[in-house]
């Protein structure tokens, strides 16, 4: 059985064969749909079902049941059960196409016991190398790659990263820890659709766990000293006080963002911690009764993002004003 899929924005159509996902069918027929992970985790390929129905072999972790109930689907996992009309519209600012470069290590230093700061110089002619919030792939000799979000505002050449050491992680616990200034690394960028949506001008709630802070920092740095910057509330969830590797620097951002509030939230705080405790998403819920007037950016663990999405939608947030980037 084959189904006909029509893109609402362009009226172009393509055909999905039995068992084929919407994304597989689109790519096979040269239709561009945003996508990244292709296993249902990142949410980048989210589409709106205008007409028709889809099914999943397994319900994807990057979609909440509430989103599905509102007519959204993940194209990389959704298989048509009928002809479809879909909308894939989500305005993204212009940016360079991904390209390969050879980067030079400019600096490596520890930020915390398990987080490295890595600065790479990337020679590039492109005027805009990446959008704040996007990520780079570091290409490894065995053909695999590791992805890291840029942690600084778009800059023509020097890019900052926060590399969290993963136990048993060959790159993060091995190669990255041995990098020296002057070393060269093949890279590919930019990737990712997580970025600031200036057209969605509302007070910002930004929620990060761990090094999910990196793309949020990149976005906020791109808004610094901009008098049109909306009010920003940044919630950063970590386990212990020692994990808050940019705590002092973030507090200084208040001088460069129009209306900035910083709320660190610790899940395993010691007795001396006077700040917020618990899950970071719960701190947002404790502070804001109605989320319908906010643009919300979530970056960090899939568990936090799934919980936050469910709870925030129930608190009035709009799916169309909720942007997320999920990684482990
Ligand atoms: Fe579909 Fe990541 S590409 S969820």
mmCIF file of C-alpha atoms in Angstrom, residues 82-318:
data_model
loop_
_atom_site.group_PDB
_atom_site.id
_atom_site.type_symbol
_atom_site.label_atom_id
_atom_site.label_comp_id
_atom_site.label_asym_id
_atom_site.label_seq_id
_atom_site.Cartn_x
_atom_site.Cartn_y
_atom_site.Cartn_z
ATOM 1 C CA UNK A 82 -3.631 7.215 4.984
ATOM 2 C CA UNK A 83 -2.873 9.960 2.489
ATOM 3 C CA UNK A 84 -1.448 12.940 4.392
ATOM 4 C CA UNK A 85 -1.292 16.703 4.229
ATOM 5 C CA UNK A 86 1.563 17.875 6.460
ATOM 6 C CA UNK A 87 3.012 21.211 7.507
ATOM 7 C CA UNK A 88 6.734 21.362 8.107
ATOM 8 C CA UNK A 89 6.896 25.146 8.475
ATOM 9 C CA UNK A 90 9.126 26.440 11.202
ATOM 10 C CA UNK A 91 10.906 29.591 10.206
ATOM 11 C CA UNK A 92 14.659 29.374 10.608
ATOM 12 C CA UNK A 93 17.016 32.286 10.075
ATOM 13 C CA UNK A 94 19.378 31.953 7.111
ATOM 14 C CA UNK A 95 22.644 30.152 7.703
ATOM 15 C CA UNK A 96 25.516 28.460 5.930
ATOM 16 C CA UNK A 97 25.137 24.922 4.598
ATOM 17 C CA UNK A 98 27.172 22.311 6.539
ATOM 18 C CA UNK A 99 30.755 22.182 5.258
ATOM 19 C CA UNK A 100 33.968 20.450 6.273
ATOM 20 C CA UNK A 101 36.925 22.391 7.653
ATOM 21 C CA UNK A 102 40.149 21.650 9.506
ATOM 22 C CA UNK A 103 39.993 23.350 12.906
ATOM 23 C CA UNK A 104 42.962 24.264 15.080
ATOM 24 C CA UNK A 105 42.815 23.889 18.849
ATOM 25 C CA UNK A 106 43.339 27.316 20.432
ATOM 26 C CA UNK A 107 42.791 26.415 24.087
ATOM 27 C CA UNK A 108 41.797 23.512 26.345
ATOM 28 C CA UNK A 109 41.182 23.946 30.078
ATOM 29 C CA UNK A 110 39.052 22.317 32.747
ATOM 30 C CA UNK A 111 35.833 24.121 33.709
ATOM 31 C CA UNK A 112 34.815 21.515 36.277
ATOM 32 C CA UNK A 113 35.888 18.039 37.288
ATOM 33 C CA UNK A 114 34.070 16.531 34.327
ATOM 34 C CA UNK A 115 33.761 19.466 31.894
ATOM 35 C CA UNK A 116 36.419 20.800 29.514
ATOM 36 C CA UNK A 117 36.420 24.119 27.741
ATOM 37 C CA UNK A 118 37.654 23.678 24.181
ATOM 38 C CA UNK A 119 38.257 26.599 21.809
ATOM 39 C CA UNK A 120 38.667 25.820 18.115
ATOM 40 C CA UNK A 121 39.679 28.135 15.336
ATOM 41 C CA UNK A 122 37.847 27.363 12.105
ATOM 42 C CA UNK A 123 39.084 29.149 9.000
ATOM 43 C CA UNK A 124 36.039 29.982 6.951
ATOM 44 C CA UNK A 125 35.070 32.521 4.327
ATOM 45 C CA UNK A 126 31.383 32.303 5.186
ATOM 46 C CA UNK A 127 29.998 35.484 6.703
ATOM 47 C CA UNK A 128 27.773 33.583 9.114
ATOM 48 C CA UNK A 129 29.398 30.328 10.134
ATOM 49 C CA UNK A 130 26.530 29.198 12.379
ATOM 50 C CA UNK A 131 23.391 30.317 14.207
ATOM 51 C CA UNK A 132 23.549 30.640 17.969
ATOM 52 C CA UNK A 133 22.308 27.294 19.308
ATOM 53 C CA UNK A 134 23.682 25.076 16.532
ATOM 54 C CA UNK A 135 26.318 22.352 16.843
ATOM 55 C CA UNK A 136 29.473 21.034 15.209
ATOM 56 C CA UNK A 137 30.492 17.479 14.338
ATOM 57 C CA UNK A 138 34.071 16.580 15.207
ATOM 58 C CA UNK A 139 35.052 13.899 12.698
ATOM 59 C CA UNK A 140 36.997 10.938 14.082
ATOM 60 C CA UNK A 141 39.484 8.712 12.218
ATOM 61 C CA UNK A 142 37.145 5.678 12.286
ATOM 62 C CA UNK A 143 34.496 7.578 10.305
ATOM 63 C CA UNK A 144 32.283 8.324 13.303
ATOM 64 C CA UNK A 145 31.725 11.767 14.768
ATOM 65 C CA UNK A 146 30.916 13.480 18.063
ATOM 66 C CA UNK A 147 28.495 16.407 18.198
ATOM 67 C CA UNK A 148 28.946 19.450 20.447
ATOM 68 C CA UNK A 149 26.961 22.678 20.592
ATOM 69 C CA UNK A 150 28.798 25.946 20.173
ATOM 70 C CA UNK A 151 28.907 27.757 23.516
ATOM 71 C CA UNK A 152 29.668 31.246 22.253
ATOM 72 C CA UNK A 153 27.846 33.714 20.046
ATOM 73 C CA UNK A 154 28.436 33.278 16.303
ATOM 74 C CA UNK A 155 31.929 34.447 15.570
ATOM 75 C CA UNK A 156 33.717 34.319 12.247
ATOM 76 C CA UNK A 157 36.446 31.992 13.455
ATOM 77 C CA UNK A 158 36.869 31.030 17.119
ATOM 78 C CA UNK A 159 34.290 28.625 18.551
ATOM 79 C CA UNK A 160 33.900 27.588 22.195
ATOM 80 C CA UNK A 161 32.626 24.231 23.473
ATOM 81 C CA UNK A 162 31.812 22.641 26.808
ATOM 82 C CA UNK A 163 32.850 18.994 26.597
ATOM 83 C CA UNK A 164 31.418 16.822 29.354
ATOM 84 C CA UNK A 165 33.498 13.746 30.107
ATOM 85 C CA UNK A 166 31.455 10.608 29.678
ATOM 86 C CA UNK A 167 32.876 7.607 31.547
ATOM 87 C CA UNK A 168 34.034 5.091 28.929
ATOM 88 C CA UNK A 169 33.539 7.764 26.233
ATOM 89 C CA UNK A 170 36.447 7.297 23.848
ATOM 90 C CA UNK A 171 36.520 10.889 22.686
ATOM 91 C CA UNK A 172 35.384 12.810 25.770
ATOM 92 C CA UNK A 173 37.458 10.782 28.252
ATOM 93 C CA UNK A 174 40.381 10.065 25.946
ATOM 94 C CA UNK A 175 41.148 12.099 22.838
ATOM 95 C CA UNK A 176 39.613 15.383 24.089
ATOM 96 C CA UNK A 177 41.503 15.241 27.372
ATOM 97 C CA UNK A 178 44.793 14.885 25.463
ATOM 98 C CA UNK A 179 44.235 17.782 23.036
ATOM 99 C CA UNK A 180 46.868 20.507 22.990
ATOM 100 C CA UNK A 181 46.879 23.991 21.463
ATOM 101 C CA UNK A 182 47.921 23.701 17.833
ATOM 102 C CA UNK A 183 46.378 20.245 17.313
ATOM 103 C CA UNK A 184 44.200 19.984 14.229
ATOM 104 C CA UNK A 185 40.769 18.392 14.012
ATOM 105 C CA UNK A 186 38.525 17.764 11.010
ATOM 106 C CA UNK A 187 35.076 19.197 11.681
ATOM 107 C CA UNK A 188 31.771 19.745 9.919
ATOM 108 C CA UNK A 189 29.354 22.596 10.641
ATOM 109 C CA UNK A 190 26.835 24.014 11.135
ATOM 110 C CA UNK A 191 24.243 21.438 12.157
ATOM 111 C CA UNK A 192 20.995 21.655 14.087
ATOM 112 C CA UNK A 193 17.791 23.627 14.119
ATOM 113 C CA UNK A 194 17.846 24.709 17.763
ATOM 114 C CA UNK A 195 18.284 28.466 17.598
ATOM 115 C CA UNK A 196 16.769 31.751 18.718
ATOM 116 C CA UNK A 197 13.497 32.682 17.038
ATOM 117 C CA UNK A 198 13.522 36.466 16.980
ATOM 118 C CA UNK A 199 10.112 36.500 15.304
ATOM 119 C CA UNK A 200 8.654 34.876 18.428
ATOM 120 C CA UNK A 201 9.171 37.929 20.630
ATOM 121 C CA UNK A 202 8.029 37.076 24.171
ATOM 122 C CA UNK A 203 9.648 36.813 27.577
ATOM 123 C CA UNK A 204 12.117 33.937 27.377
ATOM 124 C CA UNK A 205 12.294 30.995 29.727
ATOM 125 C CA UNK A 206 15.465 29.036 29.087
ATOM 126 C CA UNK A 207 15.954 25.721 30.858
ATOM 127 C CA UNK A 208 19.205 23.752 30.707
ATOM 128 C CA UNK A 209 20.642 20.721 32.402
ATOM 129 C CA UNK A 210 24.373 19.987 32.421
ATOM 130 C CA UNK A 211 26.269 21.147 29.340
ATOM 131 C CA UNK A 212 22.885 21.867 27.747
ATOM 132 C CA UNK A 213 23.887 25.299 28.981
ATOM 133 C CA UNK A 214 26.247 25.651 25.983
ATOM 134 C CA UNK A 215 23.718 26.440 23.201
ATOM 135 C CA UNK A 216 21.666 28.537 25.633
ATOM 136 C CA UNK A 217 24.815 30.548 26.412
ATOM 137 C CA UNK A 218 25.445 30.960 22.697
ATOM 138 C CA UNK A 219 21.931 32.316 22.204
ATOM 139 C CA UNK A 220 22.109 34.643 25.190
ATOM 140 C CA UNK A 221 25.507 35.995 24.146
ATOM 141 C CA UNK A 222 24.013 36.785 20.752
ATOM 142 C CA UNK A 223 21.349 38.874 22.553
ATOM 143 C CA UNK A 224 23.720 40.732 24.866
ATOM 144 C CA UNK A 225 23.884 44.514 24.520
ATOM 145 C CA UNK A 226 20.799 44.365 22.262
ATOM 146 C CA UNK A 227 18.209 46.823 23.516
ATOM 147 C CA UNK A 228 15.473 44.746 21.849
ATOM 148 C CA UNK A 229 16.346 41.683 23.925
ATOM 149 C CA UNK A 230 13.226 40.342 25.690
ATOM 150 C CA UNK A 231 13.263 39.556 29.423
ATOM 151 C CA UNK A 232 15.143 36.308 30.100
ATOM 152 C CA UNK A 233 14.778 33.805 32.922
ATOM 153 C CA UNK A 234 17.523 31.163 32.857
ATOM 154 C CA UNK A 235 17.045 27.991 34.917
ATOM 155 C CA UNK A 236 20.131 25.778 35.097
ATOM 156 C CA UNK A 237 19.756 22.338 36.635
ATOM 157 C CA UNK A 238 22.788 20.547 38.043
ATOM 158 C CA UNK A 239 23.459 18.002 40.773
ATOM 159 C CA UNK A 240 25.808 19.808 43.162
ATOM 160 C CA UNK A 241 27.207 23.279 43.715
ATOM 161 C CA UNK A 242 30.593 22.157 42.330
ATOM 162 C CA UNK A 243 28.875 21.279 39.020
ATOM 163 C CA UNK A 244 27.830 24.914 38.377
ATOM 164 C CA UNK A 245 30.888 25.540 36.263
ATOM 165 C CA UNK A 246 29.846 28.984 35.002
ATOM 166 C CA UNK A 247 27.984 30.198 38.072
ATOM 167 C CA UNK A 248 29.951 33.448 38.531
ATOM 168 C CA UNK A 249 30.087 34.271 34.826
ATOM 169 C CA UNK A 250 26.336 33.832 34.426
ATOM 170 C CA UNK A 251 25.614 36.207 37.287
ATOM 171 C CA UNK A 252 27.575 38.885 35.430
ATOM 172 C CA UNK A 253 25.300 38.528 32.384
ATOM 173 C CA UNK A 254 22.707 40.631 34.200
ATOM 174 C CA UNK A 255 24.670 43.710 33.194
ATOM 175 C CA UNK A 256 24.418 42.917 29.487
ATOM 176 C CA UNK A 257 20.898 41.505 29.112
ATOM 177 C CA UNK A 258 17.954 43.886 29.502
ATOM 178 C CA UNK A 259 16.031 42.010 32.178
ATOM 179 C CA UNK A 260 17.850 38.866 33.273
ATOM 180 C CA UNK A 261 17.024 36.424 36.042
ATOM 181 C CA UNK A 262 19.254 33.434 36.828
ATOM 182 C CA UNK A 263 17.964 30.478 38.848
ATOM 183 C CA UNK A 264 20.397 27.625 39.510
ATOM 184 C CA UNK A 265 18.614 24.502 40.736
ATOM 185 C CA UNK A 266 20.455 21.605 42.375
ATOM 186 C CA UNK A 267 19.121 18.071 42.662
ATOM 187 C CA UNK A 268 21.754 16.882 45.187
ATOM 188 C CA UNK A 269 22.716 20.059 46.982
ATOM 189 C CA UNK A 270 24.761 19.979 50.160
ATOM 190 C CA UNK A 271 23.544 21.405 53.454
ATOM 191 C CA UNK A 272 25.222 24.751 52.739
ATOM 192 C CA UNK A 273 23.248 25.491 49.568
ATOM 193 C CA UNK A 274 20.731 28.281 50.072
ATOM 194 C CA UNK A 275 19.318 28.216 46.555
ATOM 195 C CA UNK A 276 16.635 26.169 44.822
ATOM 196 C CA UNK A 277 16.561 22.390 45.081
ATOM 197 C CA UNK A 278 14.934 19.618 43.086
ATOM 198 C CA UNK A 279 14.248 19.242 39.374
ATOM 199 C CA UNK A 280 14.861 22.303 37.266
ATOM 200 C CA UNK A 281 11.526 22.065 35.445
ATOM 201 C CA UNK A 282 9.709 22.026 38.802
ATOM 202 C CA UNK A 283 11.374 25.321 39.719
ATOM 203 C CA UNK A 284 9.857 26.908 36.602
ATOM 204 C CA UNK A 285 6.431 25.539 37.521
ATOM 205 C CA UNK A 286 6.787 26.906 41.053
ATOM 206 C CA UNK A 287 7.562 30.382 39.695
ATOM 207 C CA UNK A 288 5.187 30.771 36.750
ATOM 208 C CA UNK A 289 1.478 29.951 36.925
ATOM 209 C CA UNK A 290 0.707 30.643 33.271
ATOM 210 C CA UNK A 291 3.279 29.862 30.565
ATOM 211 C CA UNK A 292 1.122 30.923 27.643
ATOM 212 C CA UNK A 293 2.944 34.226 27.141
ATOM 213 C CA UNK A 294 6.490 32.830 27.084
ATOM 214 C CA UNK A 295 8.837 31.465 24.461
ATOM 215 C CA UNK A 296 10.515 28.464 26.067
ATOM 216 C CA UNK A 297 13.880 26.960 25.170
ATOM 217 C CA UNK A 298 14.851 23.582 26.626
ATOM 218 C CA UNK A 299 18.257 21.998 26.267
ATOM 219 C CA UNK A 300 19.670 18.965 28.036
ATOM 220 C CA UNK A 301 18.724 15.443 28.920
ATOM 221 C CA UNK A 302 15.813 13.695 27.154
ATOM 222 C CA UNK A 303 14.253 12.980 30.570
ATOM 223 C CA UNK A 304 14.186 16.653 31.554
ATOM 224 C CA UNK A 305 12.910 17.726 28.160
ATOM 225 C CA UNK A 306 10.131 15.123 28.096
ATOM 226 C CA UNK A 307 8.991 15.987 31.634
ATOM 227 C CA UNK A 308 9.246 19.723 31.041
ATOM 228 C CA UNK A 309 7.294 19.588 27.795
ATOM 229 C CA UNK A 310 4.455 17.632 29.372
ATOM 230 C CA UNK A 311 4.260 19.859 32.429
ATOM 231 C CA UNK A 312 4.675 23.139 30.567
ATOM 232 C CA UNK A 313 2.011 22.298 27.991
ATOM 233 C CA UNK A 314 -0.357 21.543 30.865
ATOM 234 C CA UNK A 315 0.540 24.963 32.297
ATOM 235 C CA UNK A 316 -0.521 26.790 29.123
ATOM 236 C CA UNK A 317 2.678 26.774 27.041
ATOM 237 C CA UNK A 318 2.153 26.573 23.308
#
